[in-house]
Short mmCIF file of C-alpha atoms and ligand atoms in Angstrom, two decimals:
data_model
loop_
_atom_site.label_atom_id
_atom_site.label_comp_id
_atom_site.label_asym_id
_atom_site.label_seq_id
_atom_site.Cartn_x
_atom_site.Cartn_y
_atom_site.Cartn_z
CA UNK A 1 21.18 0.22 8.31
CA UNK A 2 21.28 -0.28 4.31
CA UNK A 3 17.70 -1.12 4.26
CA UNK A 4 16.65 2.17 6.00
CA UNK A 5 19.02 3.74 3.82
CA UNK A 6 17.33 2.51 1.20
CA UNK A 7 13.59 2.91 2.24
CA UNK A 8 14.86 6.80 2.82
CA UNK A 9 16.68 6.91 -0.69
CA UNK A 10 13.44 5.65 -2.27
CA UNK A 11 10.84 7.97 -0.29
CA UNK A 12 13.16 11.27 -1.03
CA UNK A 13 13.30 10.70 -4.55
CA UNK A 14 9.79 10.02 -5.15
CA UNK A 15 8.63 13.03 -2.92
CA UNK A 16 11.68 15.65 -4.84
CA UNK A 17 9.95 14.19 -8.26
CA UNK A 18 6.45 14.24 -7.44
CA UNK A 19 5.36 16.49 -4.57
CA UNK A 20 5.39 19.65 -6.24
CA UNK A 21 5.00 23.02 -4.67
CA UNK A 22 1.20 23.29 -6.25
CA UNK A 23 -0.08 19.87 -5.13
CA UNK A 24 -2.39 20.51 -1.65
CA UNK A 25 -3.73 17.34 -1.45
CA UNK A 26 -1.52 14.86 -0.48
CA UNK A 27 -2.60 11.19 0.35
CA UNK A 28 -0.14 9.53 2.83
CA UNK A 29 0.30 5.53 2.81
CA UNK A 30 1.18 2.93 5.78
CA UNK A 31 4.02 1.12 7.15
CA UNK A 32 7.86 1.69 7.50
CA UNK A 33 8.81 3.22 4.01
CA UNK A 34 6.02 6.29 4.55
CA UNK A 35 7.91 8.28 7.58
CA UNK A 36 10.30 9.01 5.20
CA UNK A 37 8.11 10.54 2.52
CA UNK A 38 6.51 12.28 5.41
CA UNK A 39 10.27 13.42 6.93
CA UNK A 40 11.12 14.88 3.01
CA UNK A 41 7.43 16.74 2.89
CA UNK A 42 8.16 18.53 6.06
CA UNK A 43 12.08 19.26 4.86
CA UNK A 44 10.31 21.54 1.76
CA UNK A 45 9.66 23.89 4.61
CA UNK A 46 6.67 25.30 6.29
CA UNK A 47 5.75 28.17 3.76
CA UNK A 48 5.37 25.16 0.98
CA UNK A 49 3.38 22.99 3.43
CA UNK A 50 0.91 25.90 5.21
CA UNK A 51 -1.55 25.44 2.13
CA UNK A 52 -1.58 21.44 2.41
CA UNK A 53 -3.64 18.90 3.61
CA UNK A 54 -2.73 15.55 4.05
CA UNK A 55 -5.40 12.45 4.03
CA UNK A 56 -4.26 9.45 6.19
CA UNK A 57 -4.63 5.71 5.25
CA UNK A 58 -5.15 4.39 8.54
CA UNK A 59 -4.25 5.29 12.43
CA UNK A 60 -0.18 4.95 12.07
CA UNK A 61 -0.83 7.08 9.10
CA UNK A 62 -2.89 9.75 11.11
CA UNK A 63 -0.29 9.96 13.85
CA UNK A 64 2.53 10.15 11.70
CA UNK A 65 0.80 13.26 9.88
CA UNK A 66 -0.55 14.78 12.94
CA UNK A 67 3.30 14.43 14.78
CA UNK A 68 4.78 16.20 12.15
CA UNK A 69 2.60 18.98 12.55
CA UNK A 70 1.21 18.61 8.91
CA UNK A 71 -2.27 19.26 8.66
CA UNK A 72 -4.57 16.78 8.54
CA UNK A 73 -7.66 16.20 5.44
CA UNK A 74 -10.17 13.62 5.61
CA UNK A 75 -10.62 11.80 2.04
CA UNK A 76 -14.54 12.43 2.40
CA UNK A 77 -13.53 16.32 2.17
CA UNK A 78 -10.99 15.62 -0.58
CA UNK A 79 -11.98 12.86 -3.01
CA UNK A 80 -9.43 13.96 -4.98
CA UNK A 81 -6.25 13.65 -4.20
CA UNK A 82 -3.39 15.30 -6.44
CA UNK A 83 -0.59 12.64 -5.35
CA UNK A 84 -0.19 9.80 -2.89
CA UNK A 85 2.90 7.91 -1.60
CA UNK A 86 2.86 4.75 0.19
CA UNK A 87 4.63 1.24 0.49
CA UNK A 88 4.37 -2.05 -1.03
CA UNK A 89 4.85 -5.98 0.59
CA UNK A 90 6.14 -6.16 -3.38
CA UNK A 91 5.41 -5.22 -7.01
CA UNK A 92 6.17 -6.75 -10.16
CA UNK A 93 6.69 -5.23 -13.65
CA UNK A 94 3.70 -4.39 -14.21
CA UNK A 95 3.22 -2.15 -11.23
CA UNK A 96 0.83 -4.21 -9.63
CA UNK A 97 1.45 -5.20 -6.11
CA UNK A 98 0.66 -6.28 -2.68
CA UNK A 99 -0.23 -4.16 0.00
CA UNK A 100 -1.74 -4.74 3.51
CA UNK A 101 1.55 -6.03 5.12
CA UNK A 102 0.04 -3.79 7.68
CA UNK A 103 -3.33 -4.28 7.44
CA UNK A 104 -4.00 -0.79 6.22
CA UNK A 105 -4.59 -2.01 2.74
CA UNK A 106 -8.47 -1.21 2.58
CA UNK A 107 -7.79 2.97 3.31
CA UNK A 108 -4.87 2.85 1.09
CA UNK A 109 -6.76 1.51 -1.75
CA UNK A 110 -9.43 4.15 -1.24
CA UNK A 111 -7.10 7.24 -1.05
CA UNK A 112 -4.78 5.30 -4.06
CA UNK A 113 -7.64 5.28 -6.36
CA UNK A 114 -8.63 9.16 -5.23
CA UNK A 115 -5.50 9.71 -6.91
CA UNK A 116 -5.24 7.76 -9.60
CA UNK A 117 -6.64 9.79 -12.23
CA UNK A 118 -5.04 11.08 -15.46
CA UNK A 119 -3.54 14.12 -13.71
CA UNK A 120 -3.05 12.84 -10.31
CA UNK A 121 -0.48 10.18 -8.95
CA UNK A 122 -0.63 7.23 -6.97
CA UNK A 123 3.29 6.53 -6.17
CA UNK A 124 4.93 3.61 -4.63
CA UNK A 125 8.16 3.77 -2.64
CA UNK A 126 9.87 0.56 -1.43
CA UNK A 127 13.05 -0.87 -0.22
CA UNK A 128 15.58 -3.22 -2.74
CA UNK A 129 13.24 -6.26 -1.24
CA UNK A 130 9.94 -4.93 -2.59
CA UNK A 131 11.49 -4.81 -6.75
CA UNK A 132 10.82 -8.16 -8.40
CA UNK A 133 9.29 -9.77 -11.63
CA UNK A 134 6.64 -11.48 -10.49
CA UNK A 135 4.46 -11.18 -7.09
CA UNK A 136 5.17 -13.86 -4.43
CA UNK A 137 8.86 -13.90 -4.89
CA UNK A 138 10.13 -12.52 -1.98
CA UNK A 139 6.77 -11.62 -0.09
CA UNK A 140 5.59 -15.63 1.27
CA UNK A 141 3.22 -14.39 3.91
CA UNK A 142 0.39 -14.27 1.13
CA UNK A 143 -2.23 -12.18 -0.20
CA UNK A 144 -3.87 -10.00 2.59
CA UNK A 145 -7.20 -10.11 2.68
CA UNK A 146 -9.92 -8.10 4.55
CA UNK A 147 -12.75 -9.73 5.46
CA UNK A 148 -15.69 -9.02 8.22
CA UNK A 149 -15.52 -11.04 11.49
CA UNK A 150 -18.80 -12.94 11.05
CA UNK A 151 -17.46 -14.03 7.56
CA UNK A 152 -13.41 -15.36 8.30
CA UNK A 153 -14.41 -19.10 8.22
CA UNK A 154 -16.52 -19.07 5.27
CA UNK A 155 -13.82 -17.26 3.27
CA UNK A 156 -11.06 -19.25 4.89
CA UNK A 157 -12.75 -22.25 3.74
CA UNK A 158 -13.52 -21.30 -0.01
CA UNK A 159 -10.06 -20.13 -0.15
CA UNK A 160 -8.83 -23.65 0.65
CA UNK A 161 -11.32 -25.39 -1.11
CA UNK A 162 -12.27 -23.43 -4.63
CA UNK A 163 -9.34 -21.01 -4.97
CA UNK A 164 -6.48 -23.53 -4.04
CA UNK A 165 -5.02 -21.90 -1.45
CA UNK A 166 -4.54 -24.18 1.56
CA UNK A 167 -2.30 -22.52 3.71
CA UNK A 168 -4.55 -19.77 3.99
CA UNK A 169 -4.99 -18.06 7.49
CA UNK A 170 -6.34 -15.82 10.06
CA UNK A 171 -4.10 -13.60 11.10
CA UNK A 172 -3.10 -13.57 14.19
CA UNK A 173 -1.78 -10.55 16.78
CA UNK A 174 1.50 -10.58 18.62
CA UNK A 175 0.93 -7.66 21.19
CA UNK A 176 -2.76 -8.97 21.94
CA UNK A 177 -4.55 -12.60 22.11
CA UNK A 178 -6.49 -13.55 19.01
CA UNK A 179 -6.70 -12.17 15.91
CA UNK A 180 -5.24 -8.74 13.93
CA UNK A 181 -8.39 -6.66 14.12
CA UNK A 182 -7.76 -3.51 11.32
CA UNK A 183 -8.63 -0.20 11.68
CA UNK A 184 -12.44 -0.84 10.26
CA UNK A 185 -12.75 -3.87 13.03
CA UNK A 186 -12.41 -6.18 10.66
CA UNK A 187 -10.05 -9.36 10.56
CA UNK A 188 -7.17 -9.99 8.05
CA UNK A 189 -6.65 -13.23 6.35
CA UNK A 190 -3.15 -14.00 4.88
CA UNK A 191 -3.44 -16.20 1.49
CA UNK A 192 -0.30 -17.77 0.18
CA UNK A 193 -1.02 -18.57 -3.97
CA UNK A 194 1.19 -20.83 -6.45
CA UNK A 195 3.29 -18.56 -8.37
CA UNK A 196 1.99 -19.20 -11.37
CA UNK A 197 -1.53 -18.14 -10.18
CA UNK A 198 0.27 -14.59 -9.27
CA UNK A 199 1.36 -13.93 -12.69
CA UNK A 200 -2.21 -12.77 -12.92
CA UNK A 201 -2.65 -10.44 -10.07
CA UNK A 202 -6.32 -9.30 -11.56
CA UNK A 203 -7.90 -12.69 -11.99
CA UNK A 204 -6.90 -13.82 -8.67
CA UNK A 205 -8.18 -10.51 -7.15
CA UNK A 206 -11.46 -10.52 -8.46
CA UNK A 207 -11.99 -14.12 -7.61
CA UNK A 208 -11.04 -13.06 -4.04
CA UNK A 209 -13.12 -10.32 -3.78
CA UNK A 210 -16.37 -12.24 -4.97
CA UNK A 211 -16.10 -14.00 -2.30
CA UNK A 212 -18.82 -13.27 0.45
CA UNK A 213 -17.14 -11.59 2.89
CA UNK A 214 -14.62 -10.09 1.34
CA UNK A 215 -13.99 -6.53 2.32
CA UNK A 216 -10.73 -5.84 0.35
CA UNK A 217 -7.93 -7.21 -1.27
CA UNK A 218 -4.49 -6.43 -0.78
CA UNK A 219 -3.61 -6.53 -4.78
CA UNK A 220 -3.38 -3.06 -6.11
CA UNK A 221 -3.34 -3.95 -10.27
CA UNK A 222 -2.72 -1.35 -12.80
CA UNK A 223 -3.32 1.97 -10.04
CA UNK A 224 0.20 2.82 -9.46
CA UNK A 225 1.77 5.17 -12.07
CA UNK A 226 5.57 4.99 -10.73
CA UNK A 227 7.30 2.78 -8.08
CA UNK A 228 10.47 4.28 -6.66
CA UNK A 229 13.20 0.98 -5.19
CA UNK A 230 15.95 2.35 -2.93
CA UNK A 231 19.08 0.09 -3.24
CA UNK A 232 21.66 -1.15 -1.57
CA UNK A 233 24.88 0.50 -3.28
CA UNK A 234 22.79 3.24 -2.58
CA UNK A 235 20.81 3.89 -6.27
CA UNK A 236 17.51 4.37 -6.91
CA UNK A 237 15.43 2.07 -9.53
CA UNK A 238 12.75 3.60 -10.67
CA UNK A 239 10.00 1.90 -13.00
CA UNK A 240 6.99 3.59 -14.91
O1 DER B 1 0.56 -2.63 4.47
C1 DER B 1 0.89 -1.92 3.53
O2 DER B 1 0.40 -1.95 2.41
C2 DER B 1 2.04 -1.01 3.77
O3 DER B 1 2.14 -0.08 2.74
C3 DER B 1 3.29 -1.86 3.87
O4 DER B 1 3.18 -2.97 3.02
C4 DER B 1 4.54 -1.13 3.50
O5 DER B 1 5.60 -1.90 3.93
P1 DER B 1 6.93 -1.21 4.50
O6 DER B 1 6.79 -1.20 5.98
O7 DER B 1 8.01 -2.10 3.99
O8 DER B 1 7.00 0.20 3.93
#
């Protein structure tokens, strides 16, 4: 289909311009986008990927590393991490954006930031949908937010009450009854903001993150150094 052309179009390019034959540690993201970046790694060829470690950003992201017979690093072992690729729900000019579409977004935001130094790279790879000017455009499901079991109601309610977001929710599994329960056992609570309050990714991130409870916020703001857009006349948008 064009948009898995265009998730593969992004995740090639970023992994021909940034995973260079030196780099060992390589941090490896969540969601649909990532088995391509993974499929491109393993296409450099076994000689360039026997020296290489991989650190995963959640379960999907250990399976997908351990299936493709890549080996697999643990981010305690590497806390520094020479480049990682992953996805994005969206991200606006500014290279912020939101992550945690699937609930992986408190691992990624650990092994991001283990790369986001002055030498290393923390690289985004999306489809056409992801590319926009300002967060919230395309991506209505809300700001994903991890928060411990014992604290969902109390954050649910301060997020309806003091940061004006009333449609904010639990959210809830399809495979399983009750809640999405992440990788950490905690829950995941989806929080829809006006758009004007996105314009300011940081502010609202902090004020989220204050909030008892609060394990992690699915706003990544000024950690991403390039974010690679597949297409669909079959280009690749890049922006710095
Ligand atoms: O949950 C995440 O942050 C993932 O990276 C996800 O948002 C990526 O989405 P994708 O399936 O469109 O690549």
């Amino acid at each position: 289909s064009v948009l898995e052309k265009s998730k593969q179009l992004a995740a090639w390019s970023a992994v021909d311009e940034h995973v260079h034959p030196d780099y060992r540690v390589i941090g490896i993201g969540s969601g649909s986008t990532v088995p391509y970046v993974v499929e491109r790694i393993v296409s450099q060829g076994a000689e360039a990927n026997k020296n290489r470690v991989f650190i995963p950003t959640g379960f999907q992201s250990k399976e997908l590393i351990v299936s493709s017979g890549l080996s697999l690093g643990d981010v305690d072992q590497y806390p520094t991490i020479d480049v990682t690729l992953d996805g994005a729900d969206e991200v606006d000019t500014q290279l912020n954006c939101i992550k945690g579409g699937g609930a992986c977004h408190l691992r990624e935001k650990v092994v991001a930031e283990a790369a986001q130094t002055q030498v290393h790279l923390f690289i985004l790879v999306a489809d056409y949908r992801k590319n926009v000017e300002y967060l919230g455009t395309n991506f209505k499901a809300g700001v994903p937010i991890e928060v411990v079991p014992f604290a969902y109601a109390k954050v649910l309610q301060n997020l309806h009450q003091v940061l004006n977001s009333p449609k904010a929710s639990l959210r809830m599994a399809v495979a399983k009854a009750g809640p999405v329960v992440t990788d950490n056992g905690n829950f995941v609570i989806d929080a829809p903001f006006d758009l004007e309050i996105m314009k300011e990714p940081y502010t609202i991130m902090a004020q989220i993150k204050m909030l008892t409870g609060v394990v992690e916020v699915g706003l990544f703001c000024h950690m991403a150094r390039a974010a690679y857009f597949g297409n669909q006349d079959g280009s690749v948008t890049v922006k710095w």
